[in-house]
Amino acid sequence: MRRTLAPLSLPRLLRQAAIVTLALVAPLARAQAQADPADAGMQFHPFGGLRVGVPQHASIAAVLQYPLTDVGEGSSVGQDLLFAIEPGVTAGRVSADYLAAYGRWASGIAVGATALRTWGRPWSAPQHATYVGAEVYLFPAFAIGPRVSLLRGLGDSAESKRWLLALDFGFGF
């Protein structure tokens, strides 16, 4: 017998995203605070984003950023790895991306891999479907811009779409 998950309300999703973010970020922040500033070890930086689009309607992201290089270290391009958990109203996703940021205006491009799961009544996607694929963020300034994802459906469900083009727009990642 297959167990189906009940759709989550937006307040419950936001609460769960906050709990997951705190669980991931608190140990890292504590370790960084105790680390010797001269030690260049791993340094993760938390931040987030808000997005509106297909299929998730609206979503909030909890992101950990791992800087590879920084603007000002003899380069005009900052390079980072991003790891995100993004619950939404009718879909959620996890992503890992490479970010190239240019200058001091928070502009650049990010490319990466993502997995998406739908619930509720998503726009242009079936309910309770799982997809994996690639995504590209373009942001001309202030980390604001579109994200395009080409996703391949997993499973043999008659309702599943074989391919899904997900589009959204927002602030942050």
Coordinates of C-alpha atoms in Angstrom, one line a residue:
M1 CA 0.0 0.0 0.0
R2 CA 1.4 3.4 -1.0
R3 CA 1.4 6.1 1.6
T4 CA 0.6 9.6 0.3
L5 CA 1.9 12.7 2.0
A6 CA -0.7 15.4 3.0
P7 CA -0.1 18.8 1.4
L8 CA 1.7 21.2 3.7
S9 CA 0.4 24.7 4.5
L10 CA 2.7 27.7 3.8
P11 CA 3.1 28.5 7.6
R12 CA 4.1 24.9 8.3
L13 CA 6.5 24.9 5.3
L14 CA 8.1 28.1 6.5
R15 CA 8.4 26.8 10.1
Q16 CA 10.1 23.6 8.8
A17 CA 12.4 25.5 6.5
A18 CA 13.5 27.7 9.5
I19 CA 14.1 24.6 11.7
V20 CA 16.2 22.9 9.0
T21 CA 18.2 26.1 8.3
L22 CA 18.9 26.6 12.0
A23 CA 19.9 23.0 12.4
L24 CA 22.4 23.4 9.5
V25 CA 23.7 26.9 10.2
A26 CA 24.0 26.9 14.0
P27 CA 26.8 24.3 14.2
L28 CA 28.7 26.0 11.4
A29 CA 28.3 29.5 12.9
R30 CA 29.5 28.2 16.3
A31 CA 32.6 26.5 14.7
Q32 CA 33.5 29.7 12.8
A33 CA 33.2 31.8 15.9
Q34 CA 35.6 29.5 17.8
A35 CA 38.0 29.2 14.8
D36 CA 41.3 31.1 14.7
P37 CA 40.8 34.0 12.2
A38 CA 44.1 33.2 10.6
D39 CA 42.9 29.7 9.8
A40 CA 41.4 29.7 6.3
G41 CA 39.4 26.5 6.8
M42 CA 35.8 25.9 5.6
Q43 CA 33.6 28.9 5.9
F44 CA 29.9 28.6 5.1
H45 CA 27.7 31.7 4.9
P46 CA 23.9 31.4 5.3
F47 CA 21.4 33.4 3.3
G48 CA 18.1 32.9 1.5
G49 CA 15.7 33.9 -1.2
L50 CA 12.1 34.3 -2.2
R51 CA 10.8 33.1 -5.6
V52 CA 7.5 33.0 -7.5
G53 CA 6.9 30.8 -10.5
V54 CA 6.1 27.4 -12.1
P55 CA 5.4 24.9 -10.6
Q56 CA 5.8 25.9 -6.9
H57 CA 3.7 29.1 -6.9
A58 CA 5.9 30.7 -4.2
S59 CA 8.9 29.4 -2.3
I60 CA 11.4 30.4 0.3
A61 CA 15.0 29.1 0.1
A62 CA 17.5 28.4 2.9
V63 CA 21.0 28.5 1.3
L64 CA 24.5 27.8 2.5
Q65 CA 27.2 29.5 0.5
Y66 CA 30.8 28.1 0.4
P67 CA 33.1 30.8 -1.1
L68 CA 35.8 29.5 -3.5
T69 CA 37.2 33.0 -4.3
D70 CA 36.1 36.5 -3.5
V71 CA 35.9 39.7 -5.5
G72 CA 38.9 41.6 -4.4
E73 CA 41.4 38.7 -4.1
G74 CA 43.0 39.9 -7.3
S75 CA 39.9 39.0 -9.4
S76 CA 36.8 40.7 -10.4
V77 CA 34.8 37.4 -10.2
G78 CA 33.7 35.8 -7.0
Q79 CA 33.1 32.0 -7.2
D80 CA 31.0 30.1 -4.7
L81 CA 29.2 26.8 -4.2
L82 CA 25.6 27.1 -3.1
F83 CA 23.5 24.4 -1.3
A84 CA 19.8 25.1 -1.0
I85 CA 16.6 23.7 0.5
E86 CA 13.6 25.4 -1.0
P87 CA 10.1 24.5 0.3
G88 CA 7.2 26.1 -1.7
V89 CA 3.4 26.2 -1.7
T90 CA 3.0 23.4 -4.2
A91 CA 6.6 22.1 -4.7
G92 CA 9.9 21.9 -3.0
R93 CA 13.4 21.4 -4.2
V94 CA 17.0 20.9 -3.2
S95 CA 19.8 22.3 -5.3
A96 CA 23.6 22.4 -5.6
D97 CA 25.0 25.2 -7.7
Y98 CA 28.2 26.9 -8.9
L99 CA 28.0 30.7 -8.7
A100 CA 30.1 33.3 -10.6
A101 CA 29.4 36.8 -9.2
Y102 CA 30.7 39.9 -11.0
G103 CA 31.6 43.2 -9.3
R104 CA 30.0 44.6 -6.2
W105 CA 26.4 44.8 -7.6
A106 CA 25.5 41.2 -6.8
S107 CA 25.2 40.3 -10.5
G108 CA 26.2 37.1 -12.2
I109 CA 25.1 33.6 -13.1
A110 CA 24.7 30.3 -11.3
V111 CA 24.3 26.8 -12.8
G112 CA 23.7 23.5 -11.1
A113 CA 21.7 20.4 -10.4
T114 CA 18.3 20.3 -8.7
A115 CA 15.7 17.8 -7.5
L116 CA 12.0 18.9 -7.3
R117 CA 8.9 17.2 -5.7
T118 CA 5.4 18.5 -6.3
W119 CA 2.3 18.4 -4.0
G120 CA -1.0 20.2 -3.7
R121 CA -2.0 21.8 -7.0
P122 CA 1.2 22.9 -8.8
W123 CA 1.1 25.0 -11.9
S124 CA 1.8 23.0 -15.2
A125 CA 3.0 19.8 -13.4
P126 CA 1.2 16.8 -11.9
Q127 CA 0.7 16.4 -8.2
H128 CA 3.1 14.1 -6.3
A129 CA 5.7 13.9 -9.1
T130 CA 9.5 13.9 -8.7
Y131 CA 11.9 15.5 -11.1
V132 CA 15.7 16.0 -11.4
G133 CA 17.6 18.2 -13.8
A134 CA 19.7 21.3 -14.4
E135 CA 19.0 24.9 -13.5
V136 CA 20.4 28.3 -14.5
Y137 CA 20.0 31.6 -12.6
L138 CA 20.6 34.9 -14.3
F139 CA 20.8 38.0 -12.1
P140 CA 21.8 41.4 -13.6
A141 CA 21.8 43.2 -10.3
F142 CA 21.1 42.9 -6.5
A143 CA 20.6 39.0 -6.8
I144 CA 17.3 39.6 -8.5
G145 CA 16.4 37.7 -11.7
P146 CA 15.0 34.6 -13.4
R147 CA 15.7 30.9 -12.9
V148 CA 15.1 28.4 -15.6
S149 CA 15.2 24.6 -14.9
L150 CA 14.9 21.7 -17.3
L151 CA 13.8 18.7 -15.4
R152 CA 13.3 15.0 -16.2
G153 CA 10.4 13.1 -14.5
L154 CA 11.2 10.1 -12.4
G155 CA 8.8 7.1 -12.1
D156 CA 6.2 5.5 -14.3
S157 CA 3.1 7.4 -13.1
A158 CA 0.5 8.0 -15.8
E159 CA 0.1 11.5 -14.6
S160 CA 3.9 12.3 -14.6
K161 CA 5.2 14.6 -17.4
R162 CA 8.3 13.2 -19.0
W163 CA 9.9 16.7 -19.1
L164 CA 9.2 19.8 -17.1
L165 CA 10.4 23.4 -17.8
A166 CA 10.3 25.3 -14.5
L167 CA 10.4 29.0 -14.6
D168 CA 10.5 31.5 -11.7
F169 CA 11.6 34.9 -10.7
G170 CA 12.8 36.3 -7.4
F171 CA 15.3 37.7 -5.0
G172 CA 18.3 35.7 -3.7
F173 CA 18.9 32.0 -4.5

